[in-house]
Amino acid sequence: GRHPVIEKISLDERFVPNDIHLDTEERQILIITGPNMAGKSTIMRQTALIVILAQMGSFVPAQAARIGLVDRIFTRGGATDDLARGRSTFMVEMEEMAHILRHMAPRSLILLDEVGRGTATFDGLSIAWAIAEYLHNQEHRRAKTIFATHYHELNELADLFPRIKNYKVEVREYGDKVVFLHKVTPGFADHSYGIQVAQMAGLPEEVTERA
């Protein structure tokens, strides 16, 4: 599968296609780990776009595709607040998650990007873990889910639940440099390369060295 827009506008590097395999028997939930900028969000968005195009009978940007009926696509990602109504970014995030968990159905596709990041680390991890468990244990509502996260602890879920699988976005290190390969493979990332990304963004060297 490919992203139908990014490939057309990204001229600085070659677009990397990726396979996505979701089903309700063995690969219901994919936990995807990897650093920022590695391509986790792109993979989720291209999956959503391919599904939408397929539902409307269009061609899809993929070498091959087998896609069943999907009734709804639920997404949770990004940081949005509603301060005028007294709702923080985390409150908005939790309200969106509550809506998804109440309204998901067996033919739904759920795309979760960094759930639980807006609060204390242990609270956020606990919520993300419980959400993944809940999605897996809804026997009559096995919604296909892609769950991108920096909480590497969530990779332990694959050892506890049969329909949760771990995937990672490949990265290579050359000295103190990081190269994002944008390729999704089975397994899990062991760290997020946040300091390297901060360096690439231009933080003062004194700050990144101290970090």
N, CA, C and O of each residue as an XYZ file, in Angstrom:
844
protein
N       0.822     -1.198      0.000
C       0.000      0.000      0.000
C       0.861      1.255      0.000
O       1.988      1.263      0.496
N       0.296      2.318     -0.572
C       1.014      3.588     -0.654
C       0.065      4.714     -0.252
O      -1.154      4.549     -0.288
N       0.630      5.855      0.128
C      -0.191      7.018      0.433
C      -0.441      7.769     -0.878
O       0.518      8.133     -1.558
N      -1.697      8.011     -1.248
C      -1.988      8.571     -2.573
C      -1.618     10.040     -2.740
O      -1.636     10.554     -3.859
N      -1.280     10.735     -1.632
C      -0.947     12.158     -1.722
C       0.528     12.405     -1.423
O       1.213     13.090     -2.183
N       1.016     11.848     -0.316
C       2.389     12.135      0.120
C       3.398     11.792     -0.964
O       4.361     12.528     -1.178
N       3.177     10.673     -1.649
C       4.126     10.261     -2.681
C       4.229     11.299     -3.803
O       5.273     11.428     -4.442
N       3.146     12.031     -4.036
C       3.133     13.013     -5.121
C       3.804     14.326     -4.729
O       4.305     15.050     -5.588
N       3.814     14.633     -3.428
C       4.350     15.928     -3.013
C       5.721     15.835     -2.351
O       6.401     16.851     -2.206
N       6.138     14.642     -1.951
C       7.447     14.474     -1.302
C       8.497     14.187     -2.365
O       8.578     13.081     -2.899
N       9.289     15.191     -2.658
C      10.272     15.062     -3.728
C      11.680     14.793     -3.212
O      12.581     14.483     -3.991
N      11.873     14.912     -1.879
C      13.227     14.820     -1.345
C      13.673     13.398     -1.059
O      14.869     13.155     -0.903
N      12.745     12.453     -0.985
C      13.140     11.070     -0.758
C      12.112     10.125     -1.370
O      10.956     10.492     -1.583
N      12.551      8.920     -1.642
C      11.678      7.928     -2.277
C      10.624      7.440     -1.291
O      10.935      7.160     -0.134
N       9.376      7.337     -1.750
C       8.309      6.825     -0.893
C       8.477      5.320     -0.714
O       8.793      4.604     -1.665
N       8.260      4.845      0.521
C       8.420      3.422      0.832
C       7.038      2.804      1.045
O       6.354      3.162      2.004
N       6.610      1.886      0.178
C       5.307      1.232      0.374
C       5.369      0.232      1.518
O       6.438     -0.279      1.853
N       4.213     -0.045      2.116
C       4.140     -1.005      3.223
C       2.898     -1.870      3.124
O       1.828     -1.415      2.721
N       3.068     -3.131      3.503
C       1.932     -4.045      3.608
C       1.231     -3.846      4.940
O       1.878     -3.593      5.956
N      -0.089     -3.960      4.936
C      -0.868     -3.981      6.173
C      -1.797     -5.185      6.125
O      -2.555     -5.356      5.170
N      -1.736     -6.008      7.150
C      -2.591     -7.183      7.240
C      -3.355     -7.127      8.557
O      -2.775     -7.295      9.630
N      -4.657     -6.892      8.466
C      -5.551     -6.889      9.627
C      -6.669     -7.884      9.395
O      -7.215     -7.965      8.295
N      -7.011     -8.641     10.422
C      -8.180     -9.509     10.351
C      -8.743     -9.677     11.759
O      -8.198     -9.128     12.716
N      -9.817    -10.423     11.886
C     -10.439    -10.583     13.205
C     -10.070    -11.893     13.878
O     -10.543    -12.179     14.978
N      -9.227    -12.696     13.228
C      -8.878    -14.001     13.786
C      -7.488    -14.046     14.398
O      -7.300    -14.650     15.454
N      -6.502    -13.411     13.750
C      -5.124    -13.490     14.230
C      -4.462    -12.128     14.409
O      -3.640    -11.960     15.310
N      -4.805    -11.157     13.570
C      -4.155     -9.838     13.598
C      -5.203     -8.746     13.725
O      -5.358     -7.911     12.834
N      -5.915     -8.759     14.833
C      -6.960     -7.750     15.045
C      -6.352     -6.403     15.425
O      -6.825     -5.361     14.971
N      -5.303     -6.414     16.257
C      -4.700     -5.182     16.763
C      -3.208     -5.200     16.472
O      -2.499     -6.118     16.887
N      -2.731     -4.183     15.757
C      -1.308     -4.034     15.495
C      -0.770     -2.918     16.381
O      -1.204     -1.772     16.268
N       0.169     -3.244     17.259
C       0.869     -2.244     18.054
C       2.112     -1.843     17.275
O       2.992     -2.674     17.052
N       2.202     -0.577     16.853
C       3.333     -0.125     16.051
C       4.176      0.846     16.865
O       3.685      1.884     17.308
N       5.441      0.507     17.059
C       6.373      1.378     17.769
C       7.440      1.881     16.800
O       7.680      1.295     15.745
N       8.063      2.972     17.189
C       9.099      3.576     16.362
C       9.143      5.062     16.648
O       8.213      5.605     17.243
N      10.224      5.737     16.228
C      10.400      7.148     16.569
C       9.459      8.066     15.807
O       8.843      7.673     14.816
N       9.363      9.296     16.291
C       8.686     10.335     15.530
C       9.366     10.492     14.177
O      10.581     10.338     14.054
N       8.555     10.804     13.160
C       9.041     11.019     11.789
C       9.402      9.726     11.074
O       9.851      9.771      9.929
N       9.222      8.579     11.712
C       9.579      7.319     11.061
C       8.507      6.850     10.083
O       8.789      6.050      9.191
N       7.263      7.348     10.245
C       6.219      6.997      9.287
C       4.999      6.319      9.880
O       4.156      5.833      9.127
N       4.869      6.265     11.213
C       3.716      5.579     11.814
C       2.395      6.235     11.397
O       1.446      5.547     11.021
N       2.341      7.551     11.464
C       1.098      8.252     11.112
C       0.781      8.110      9.630
O      -0.382      7.978      9.251
N       1.809      8.137      8.794
C       1.594      7.957      7.361
C       0.965      6.606      7.072
O       0.042      6.503      6.265
N       1.465      5.574      7.730
C       0.946      4.223      7.511
C      -0.525      4.140      7.903
O      -1.328      3.527      7.199
N      -0.874      4.758      9.023
C      -2.271      4.718      9.457
C      -3.170      5.496      8.502
O      -4.262      5.045      8.157
N      -2.703      6.665      8.080
C      -3.532      7.475      7.192
C      -3.679      6.842      5.814
O      -4.752      6.907      5.214
N      -2.598      6.224      5.302
C      -2.733      5.587      3.998
C      -3.677      4.394      4.083
O      -4.397      4.107      3.126
N      -3.684      3.694      5.224
C      -4.618      2.587      5.405
C      -6.047      3.098      5.369
O      -6.906      2.505      4.716
N      -6.306      4.202      6.071
C      -7.655      4.779      6.076
C      -8.069      5.209      4.672
O      -9.193      4.942      4.247
N      -7.177      5.867      3.958
C      -7.515      6.342      2.618
C      -7.763      5.190      1.646
O      -8.677      5.253      0.824
N      -6.954      4.144      1.742
C      -7.158      2.978      0.880
C      -8.515      2.343      1.152
O      -9.228      1.958      0.226
N      -8.869      2.236      2.446
C     -10.167      1.655      2.806
C     -11.312      2.515      2.260
O     -12.271      1.982      1.701
N     -11.218      3.841      2.418
C     -12.281      4.730      1.923
C     -12.408      4.620      0.410
O     -13.518      4.520     -0.113
N     -11.286      4.638     -0.297
C     -11.326      4.522     -1.753
C     -11.949      3.195     -2.188
O     -12.731      3.144     -3.138
N     -11.592      2.128     -1.481
C     -12.142      0.810     -1.826
C     -13.644      0.759     -1.593
O     -14.372      0.174     -2.395
N     -14.124      1.369     -0.495
C     -15.552      1.325     -0.189
C     -16.374      2.032     -1.272
O     -17.515      1.655     -1.539
N     -15.781      3.064     -1.892
C     -16.521      3.811     -2.918
C     -16.302      3.249     -4.322
O     -16.769      3.814     -5.310
N     -15.579      2.118     -4.392
C     -15.413      1.455     -5.678
C     -14.303      2.012     -6.530
O     -14.266      1.775     -7.738
N     -13.382      2.761     -5.908
C     -12.295      3.388     -6.655
C     -11.116      2.435     -6.808
O     -11.031      1.406     -6.138
N     -10.202      2.808     -7.715
C      -8.886      2.210     -7.691
C      -8.221      2.572     -6.367
O      -8.563      3.583     -5.755
N      -7.275      1.752     -5.924
C      -6.556      2.048     -4.688
C      -5.054      2.017     -4.959
O      -4.601      1.273     -5.830
N      -4.268      2.823     -4.219
C      -2.818      2.841     -4.423
C      -2.137      1.664     -3.734
O      -1.472      1.831     -2.712
N      -2.306      0.495     -4.295
C      -1.693     -0.708     -3.739
C      -1.462     -1.699     -4.864
O      -2.196     -1.726     -5.852
N      -0.431     -2.510     -4.698
C      -0.151     -3.544     -5.690
C      -1.276     -4.568     -5.718
O      -1.656     -5.068     -6.777
N      -1.804     -4.872     -4.525
C      -2.946     -5.776     -4.409
C      -3.677     -5.436     -3.121
O      -3.063     -4.992     -2.151
N      -4.991     -5.645     -3.111
C      -5.761     -5.334     -1.904
C      -6.972     -6.245     -1.805
O      -7.659     -6.513     -2.790
N      -7.210     -6.709     -0.599
C      -8.431     -7.472     -0.301
C      -9.060     -6.814      0.922
O      -8.558     -6.954      2.038
N     -10.143     -6.106      0.710
C     -10.727     -5.275      1.760
C     -12.212     -5.589      1.875
O     -12.954     -5.483      0.898
N     -12.640     -5.976      3.072
C     -14.051     -6.236      3.309
C     -14.815     -4.945      3.546
O     -14.258     -3.851      3.458
N     -16.087     -5.087      3.844
C     -16.917     -3.916      4.145
C     -16.458     -3.288      5.459
O     -16.220     -3.988      6.443
N     -16.341     -1.991      5.463
C     -15.989     -1.243      6.673
C     -17.089     -0.207      6.893
O     -17.363      0.610      6.015
N     -17.716     -0.244      8.068
C     -18.843      0.662      8.288
C     -18.424      2.038      8.780
O     -19.078      3.035      8.473
N     -17.328      2.099      9.549
C     -16.861      3.366     10.096
C     -15.356      3.320     10.297
O     -14.779      2.263     10.556
N     -14.731      4.484     10.173
C     -13.316      4.617     10.517
C     -13.228      5.611     11.671
O     -13.631      6.767     11.547
N     -12.696      5.138     12.791
C     -12.509      5.990     13.961
C     -11.030      6.340     14.080
O     -10.172      5.469     13.931
N     -10.724      7.614     14.347
C      -9.337      8.016     14.512
C      -9.173      8.821     15.793
O     -10.067      9.560     16.207
N      -8.003      8.657     16.409
C      -7.630      9.476     17.573
C      -6.167      9.822     17.436
O      -5.296      8.960     17.552
N      -5.900     11.109     17.186
C      -4.522     11.523     17.027
C      -4.412     13.029     17.073
O      -5.389     13.742     16.847
N      -3.227     13.506     17.364
C      -3.009     14.941     17.416
C      -3.424     15.538     18.747
O      -4.022     14.870     19.591
N      -3.092     16.813     18.918
C      -3.383     17.515     20.173
C      -4.323     18.676     19.894
O      -3.971     19.622     19.189
N      -5.519     18.592     20.457
C      -6.514     19.649     20.286
C      -7.137     19.953     21.630
O      -7.473     19.040     22.384
N      -7.294     21.241     21.936
C      -7.981     21.580     23.180
C      -9.247     22.378     22.869
O      -9.489     22.764     21.725
N     -10.034     22.613     23.890
C     -11.233     23.443     23.800
C     -11.294     24.250     25.091
O     -12.188     24.074     25.918
N     -10.304     25.149     25.240
C     -10.141     25.870     26.499
C     -11.317     26.776     26.791
O     -11.625     27.035     27.954
N     -11.981     27.263     25.749
C     -13.130     28.134     25.977
C     -14.233     27.419     26.751
O     -15.013     28.051     27.464
N     -14.290     26.102     26.604
C     -15.281     25.303     27.332
C     -14.646     24.534     28.483
O     -15.262     23.633     29.053
N     -13.409     24.894     28.822
C     -12.756     24.275     29.961
C     -12.285     22.854     29.725
O     -12.185     22.070     30.668
N     -11.989     22.505     28.459
C     -11.569     21.137     28.144
C     -10.124     21.162     27.675
O      -9.800     21.771     26.656
N      -9.252     20.488     28.436
C      -7.831     20.412     28.097
C      -7.620     19.452     26.931
O      -8.543     18.762     26.499
N      -6.382     19.422     26.429
C      -6.070     18.480     25.344
C      -6.321     17.039     25.787
O      -6.818     16.226     25.007
N      -5.979     16.722     27.032
C      -6.165     15.349     27.501
C      -7.648     15.020     27.647
O      -8.069     13.906     27.336
N      -8.443     15.984     28.120
C      -9.882     15.745     28.242
C     -10.499     15.501     26.866
O     -11.328     14.606     26.707
N     -10.096     16.292     25.876
C     -10.601     16.085     24.518
C     -10.206     14.701     24.014
O     -11.015     13.999     23.407
N      -8.947     14.310     24.270
C      -8.469     12.993     23.854
C      -9.309     11.877     24.467
O      -9.696     10.933     23.779
N      -9.587     11.990     25.762
C     -10.358     10.950     26.451
C     -11.812     10.928     25.993
O     -12.414      9.858     25.900
N     -12.383     12.101     25.704
C     -13.749     12.139     25.179
C     -13.827     11.450     23.813
O     -14.781     10.729     23.520
N     -12.803     11.688     22.985
C     -12.772     11.021     21.682
C     -12.637      9.507     21.845
O     -13.286      8.741     21.133
N     -11.791      9.080     22.785
C     -11.638      7.638     23.014
C     -12.933      7.030     23.544
O     -13.311      5.929     23.144
N     -13.609      7.739     24.438
C     -14.878      7.236     24.970
C     -15.894      7.053     23.845
O     -16.627      6.064     23.816
N     -15.933      8.013     22.921
C     -16.854      7.911     21.781
C     -16.532      6.680     20.931
O     -17.431      5.946     20.520
N     -15.228      6.462     20.670
C     -14.821      5.307     19.862
C     -15.224      4.003     20.538
O     -15.798      3.124     19.895
N     -14.931      3.868     21.825
C     -15.193      2.607     22.524
C     -16.684      2.341     22.672
O     -17.103      1.186     22.750
N     -17.489      3.398     22.713
C     -18.946      3.207     22.796
C     -19.557      2.825     21.462
O     -20.513      2.050     21.415
N     -19.011      3.367     20.367
C     -19.687      3.250     19.072
C     -19.023      2.308     18.083
O     -19.553      2.112     16.989
N     -17.882      1.716     18.421
C     -17.222      0.813     17.478
C     -18.102     -0.415     17.234
O     -18.924     -0.793     18.070
N     -17.905     -1.017     16.075
C     -18.691     -2.181     15.667
C     -17.749     -3.213     15.048
O     -16.579     -2.912     14.809
N     -18.247     -4.430     14.786
C     -17.361     -5.477     14.256
C     -16.678     -5.113     12.940
O     -15.584     -5.605     12.662
N     -17.295     -4.270     12.133
C     -16.710     -3.909     10.843
C     -16.020     -2.540     10.868
O     -15.732     -1.967      9.817
N     -15.759     -2.027     12.063
C     -15.100     -0.733     12.167
C     -13.580     -0.874     12.011
O     -13.007     -1.930     12.280
N     -12.952      0.209     11.574
C     -11.499      0.325     11.551
C     -11.125      1.436     12.525
O     -11.636      2.551     12.422
N     -10.223      1.135     13.482
C      -9.829      2.098     14.505
C      -8.342      2.403     14.339
O      -7.518      1.493     14.245
N      -8.008      3.700     14.304
C      -6.621      4.143     14.148
C      -6.279      5.043     15.323
O      -6.821      6.141     15.447
N      -5.385      4.585     16.182
C      -5.035      5.302     17.404
C      -3.580      5.740     17.338
O      -2.686      4.920     17.131
N      -3.348      7.034     17.514
C      -2.003      7.593     17.429
C      -1.639      8.224     18.766
O      -2.096      9.321     19.086
N      -0.821      7.533     19.540
C      -0.298      8.065     20.802
C      -1.379      8.345     21.846
O      -1.466      9.463     22.354
N      -2.184      7.370     22.165
C      -3.194      7.530     23.208
C      -2.523      7.589     24.578
O      -1.621      6.802     24.867
N      -2.966      8.522     25.420
C      -2.498      8.596     26.797
C      -1.313      9.502     27.030
O      -0.804      9.565     28.149
N      -0.851     10.212     26.000
C       0.360     11.019     26.150
C       0.118     12.344     26.872
O       1.080     13.009     27.256
N      -1.123     12.739     27.065
C      -1.407     14.065     27.615
C      -1.464     14.140     29.123
O      -1.821     15.181     29.674
N      -1.122     13.062     29.802
C      -1.168     13.072     31.263
C       0.128     12.467     31.800
O       1.066     12.215     31.044
N       0.170     12.237     33.114
C       1.367     11.648     33.717
C       1.681     10.306     33.053
O       0.776      9.580     32.643
N       2.966      9.989     32.954
C       3.394      8.817     32.192
C       2.709      7.538     32.647
O       2.207      6.779     31.818
N       2.681      7.289     33.953
C       2.109      6.029     34.426
C       0.610      5.980     34.188
O       0.073      4.939     33.811
N      -0.081      7.121     34.408
C      -1.516      7.173     34.116
C      -1.775      6.900     32.638
O      -2.640      6.099     32.282
N      -1.009      7.583     31.782
C      -1.222      7.434     30.347
C      -0.958      6.027     29.869
O      -1.718      5.488     29.065
N       0.120      5.425     30.357
C       0.434      4.050     30.004
C      -0.662      3.109     30.464
O      -1.058      2.204     29.728
N      -1.150      3.316     31.669
C      -2.213      2.458     32.214
C      -3.483      2.544     31.370
O      -4.134      1.533     31.106
N      -3.827      3.767     30.951
C      -5.020      3.954     30.125
C      -4.831      3.292     28.764
O      -5.722      2.594     28.279
N      -3.665      3.513     28.147
C      -3.404      2.919     26.838
C      -3.456      1.393     26.907
O      -4.023      0.746     26.027
N      -2.868      0.828     27.946
C      -2.871     -0.628     28.127
C      -4.314     -1.145     28.269
O      -4.699     -2.127     27.635
N      -5.097     -0.465     29.111
C      -6.476     -0.906     29.356
C      -7.327     -0.790     28.091
O      -8.189     -1.634     27.846
N      -7.091      0.241     27.294
C      -7.829      0.403     26.033
C      -7.510     -0.742     25.081
O      -8.413     -1.305     24.463
N      -6.226     -1.089     24.959
C      -5.844     -2.200     24.076
C      -6.486     -3.503     24.534
O      -6.996     -4.269     23.716
N      -6.462     -3.757     25.846
C      -7.124     -4.953     26.384
C      -8.609     -4.954     26.056
O      -9.157     -5.969     25.626
N      -9.251     -3.820     26.258
C     -10.693     -3.706     26.010
C     -11.018     -4.007     24.551
O     -11.952     -4.753     24.256
N     -10.237     -3.418     23.636
C     -10.477     -3.649     22.212
C     -10.339     -5.129     21.863
O     -11.107     -5.655     21.058
N      -9.360     -5.796     22.469
C      -9.158     -7.216     22.188
C     -10.280     -8.071     22.754
O     -10.690     -9.048     22.127
N     -10.779     -7.721     23.923
C     -11.705     -8.601     24.640
C     -13.163     -8.414     24.275
O     -14.022     -9.094     24.837
N     -13.473     -7.513     23.350
C     -14.858     -7.355     22.890
C     -15.159     -8.423     21.846
O     -15.053     -8.174     20.645
N     -15.530     -9.598     22.304
C     -15.656    -10.752     21.410
C     -16.647    -10.529     20.270
O     -16.459    -11.070     19.181
N     -17.685     -9.753     20.498
C     -18.694     -9.535     19.456
C     -18.478     -8.216     18.721
O     -19.287     -7.830     17.877
N     -17.380     -7.523     19.046
C     -17.057     -6.256     18.367
C     -15.554     -6.211     18.106
O     -14.865     -5.307     18.580
N     -15.053     -7.172     17.365
C     -13.613     -7.250     17.107
C     -13.216     -6.251     16.024
O     -12.967     -6.627     14.878
N     -13.161     -4.986     16.397
C     -12.802     -3.946     15.434
C     -11.317     -4.032     15.105
O     -10.484     -4.161     16.002
N     -10.991     -3.960     13.826
C      -9.592     -3.969     13.403
C      -8.944     -2.655     13.829
O      -9.507     -1.580     13.621
N      -7.754     -2.749     14.429
C      -7.142     -1.581     15.063
C      -5.659     -1.494     14.761
O      -4.941     -2.493     14.809
N      -5.204     -0.275     14.447
C      -3.774      0.020     14.410
C      -3.506      1.015     15.537
O      -4.148      2.063     15.616
N      -2.555      0.681     16.405
C      -2.295      1.441     17.623
C      -0.821      1.843     17.607
O       0.044      1.036     17.949
N      -0.528      3.087     17.212
C       0.846      3.583     17.214
C       1.156      4.189     18.576
O       0.336      4.921     19.130
N       2.327      3.894     19.118
C       2.619      4.346     20.477
C       4.123      4.473     20.718
O       4.932      3.816     20.062
N       4.475      5.336     21.676
C       5.838      5.386     22.198
C       5.940      4.630     23.519
O       7.029      4.516     24.082
N       4.822      4.117     24.015
C       4.857      3.308     25.237
C       5.329      1.905     24.865
O       4.521      1.046     24.513
N       6.640      1.676     24.946
C       7.171      0.373     24.545
C       6.676     -0.755     25.436
O       6.723     -1.924     25.052
N       6.201     -0.404     26.630
C       5.658     -1.432     27.524
C       4.457     -2.152     26.912
O       4.171     -3.296     27.264
N       3.754     -1.479     25.994
C       2.577     -2.100     25.376
C       2.937     -3.311     24.532
O       2.071     -4.128     24.222
N       4.207     -3.437     24.155
C       4.611     -4.614     23.384
C       4.418     -5.908     24.162
O       4.329     -6.979     23.562
N       4.352     -5.827     25.485
C       4.120     -7.022     26.285
C       2.731     -7.602     26.047
O       2.494     -8.779     26.320
N       1.810     -6.782     25.539
C       0.445     -7.255     25.290
C       0.409     -8.416     24.299
O      -0.452     -9.292     24.390
N       1.351     -8.418     23.349
C       1.367     -9.481     22.345
C       1.646    -10.846     22.956
O       1.285    -11.873     22.382
N       2.288    -10.858     24.121
C       2.552    -12.127     24.801
C       1.348    -12.596     25.617
O       1.293    -13.747     26.048
N       0.386    -11.695     25.824
C      -0.761    -12.004     26.683
C      -2.053    -12.228     25.917
O      -2.958    -12.905     26.405
N      -2.144    -11.655     24.707
C      -3.398    -11.711     23.961
C      -3.127    -12.198     22.544
O      -2.253    -11.656     21.867
N      -3.856    -13.208     22.085
C      -3.509    -13.871     20.822
C      -3.690    -13.018     19.572
O      -3.020    -13.269     18.570
N      -4.574    -12.016     19.594
C      -4.853    -11.238     18.383
C      -4.148     -9.875     18.376
O      -4.456     -9.019     17.548
N      -3.203     -9.678     19.302
C      -2.394     -8.463     19.309
C      -1.000     -8.805     18.781
O      -0.364     -9.742     19.263
N      -0.530     -8.050     17.797
C       0.772     -8.301     17.180
C       1.625     -7.032     17.228
O       1.112     -5.918     17.119
N       2.915     -7.220     17.390
C       3.855     -6.103     17.449
C       4.508     -5.860     16.093
O       4.948     -6.788     15.415
N       4.557     -4.576     15.719
C       5.280     -4.164     14.516
C       6.093     -2.925     14.855
O       5.765     -2.186     15.783
N       7.148     -2.709     14.098
C       8.010     -1.547     14.321
C       8.337     -0.901     12.985
O       8.290     -1.536     11.931
N       8.673      0.391     13.063
C       9.160      1.098     11.884
C      10.679      1.078     11.947
O      11.271      1.534     12.925
N      11.304      0.555     10.911
C      12.741      0.318     10.931
C      13.550      1.619     10.952
O      13.223      2.592     10.273
N      14.616      1.598     11.756
C      15.528      2.725     11.900
C      16.947      2.175     11.878
O      17.194      1.071     12.364
N      17.864      2.924     11.325
C      19.280      2.554     11.362
C      20.076      3.697     11.992
O      19.818      4.872     11.731
N      21.046      3.326     12.825
C      21.918      4.310     13.459
C      23.303      4.247     12.825
O      23.885      3.175     12.667
N      23.814      5.420     12.466
C      25.181      5.527     11.945
C      25.892      6.585     12.792
O      25.723      7.785     12.573
N      26.687      6.125     13.760
C      27.311      7.047     14.707
C      26.239      7.710     15.545
O      25.458      7.034     16.216
N      26.200      9.045     15.507
C      25.172      9.750     16.263
C      24.009     10.174     15.369
O      23.173     10.978     15.780
N      23.953      9.636     14.140
C      22.889      9.975     13.205
C      21.858      8.854     13.151
O      22.182      7.684     13.356
N      20.623      9.227     12.875
C      19.529      8.264     12.755
C      18.944      8.376     11.352
O      18.657      9.476     10.880
N      18.767      7.236     10.687
C      18.155      7.204      9.361
C      16.836      6.449      9.460
O      16.806      5.298      9.895
N      15.751      7.095      9.057
C      14.431      6.477      9.084
C      14.210      5.730      7.770
O      14.284      6.324      6.694
N      13.940      4.436      7.858
C      13.747      3.628      6.657
C      12.284      3.568      6.226
O      11.987      3.153      5.106
N      11.356      3.982      7.113
C       9.919      4.041      6.806
C       9.343      2.671      6.432
O       8.329      2.592      5.739
N       9.979      1.610      6.883
C       9.523      0.251      6.562
C       8.987     -0.415      7.822
O       9.648     -0.414      8.861
N       7.788     -0.983      7.729
C       7.156     -1.649      8.873
C       7.450     -3.140      8.815
O       7.202     -3.801      7.807
N       7.991     -3.661      9.931
C       8.326     -5.076     10.013
C       7.857     -5.635     11.354
O       7.652     -4.864     12.292
N       7.680     -6.952     11.473
C       7.324     -7.527     12.777
C       8.391     -7.240     13.820
O       9.580     -7.201     13.505
N       7.965     -7.040     15.060
C       8.891     -6.775     16.146
C       8.534     -5.493     16.860
O       7.446     -4.952     16.662
N       9.451     -4.992     17.700
C       9.162     -3.768     18.428
C      10.424     -2.940     18.604
O      11.533     -3.469     18.682
N      10.224     -1.617     18.665
C      11.337     -0.698     18.885
C      11.646     -0.648     20.372
O      10.746     -0.768     21.204
N      12.937     -0.470     20.710
C      13.301     -0.427     22.119
C      13.507      0.986     22.632
O      13.592      1.186     23.843
N      13.592      1.990     21.733
C      13.580      3.377     22.175
C      13.108      4.282     21.040
O      12.974      3.849     19.895
N      12.858      5.555     21.383
C      12.131      6.436     20.474
C      12.980      7.485     19.772
O      12.465      8.240     18.946
N      14.278      7.545     20.085
C      15.175      8.489     19.417
C      14.701      9.936     19.543
O      14.912     10.742     18.637
N      14.065     10.260     20.657
C      13.535     11.610     20.829
C      14.613     12.682     20.826
O      14.405     13.764     20.277
N      15.765     12.395     21.433
C      16.826     13.404     21.493
C      17.399     13.658     20.099
O      17.718     14.795     19.750
N      17.528     12.596     19.306
C      18.022     12.773     17.937
C      17.058     13.611     17.103
O      17.483     14.452     16.311
N      15.750     13.377     17.284
C      14.754     14.172     16.561
C      14.828     15.625     17.014
O      14.701     16.538     16.198
N      15.034     15.845     18.320
C      15.178     17.213     18.828
C      16.399     17.900     18.204
O      16.359     19.092     17.900
N      17.486     17.137     18.015
C      18.667     17.693     17.347
C      18.341     18.093     15.912
O      18.728     19.169     15.456
N      17.628     17.218     15.207
C      17.261     17.502     13.821
C      16.379     18.736     13.729
O      16.418     19.460     12.734
N      15.576     18.978     14.773
C      14.671     20.128     14.778
C      15.412     21.429     15.058
O      14.866     22.510     14.837
N      16.647     21.339     15.542
C      17.441     22.532     15.743
C      17.525     23.040     17.165
O      17.885     24.198     17.376
N      17.200     22.203     18.163
C      17.390     22.636     19.538
C      18.864     22.965     19.772
O      19.737     22.340     19.168
N      19.152     23.936     20.639
C      20.553     24.261     20.920
C      21.315     23.010     21.375
O      20.793     22.177     22.116
N      22.558     22.909     20.911
C      23.367     21.733     21.229
C      23.522     21.544     22.735
O      23.572     20.416     23.225
N      23.597     22.663     23.469
C      23.719     22.575     24.925
C      22.537     21.833     25.532
O      22.691     21.088     26.500
N      21.354     22.042     24.956
C      20.141     21.404     25.471
C      20.159     19.908     25.160
O      19.916     19.090     26.047
N      20.445     19.542     23.906
C      20.410     18.122     23.538
C      21.549     17.351     24.197
O      21.378     16.185     24.554
N      22.712     17.986     24.362
C      23.814     17.324     25.072
C      23.425     17.047     26.505
O      23.689     15.964     27.028
N      22.789     18.033     27.150
C      22.357     17.856     28.536
C      21.286     16.782     28.633
O      21.288     15.984     29.570
N      20.362     16.758     27.659
C      19.311     15.741     27.647
C      19.929     14.350     27.491
O      19.206     13.354     27.459
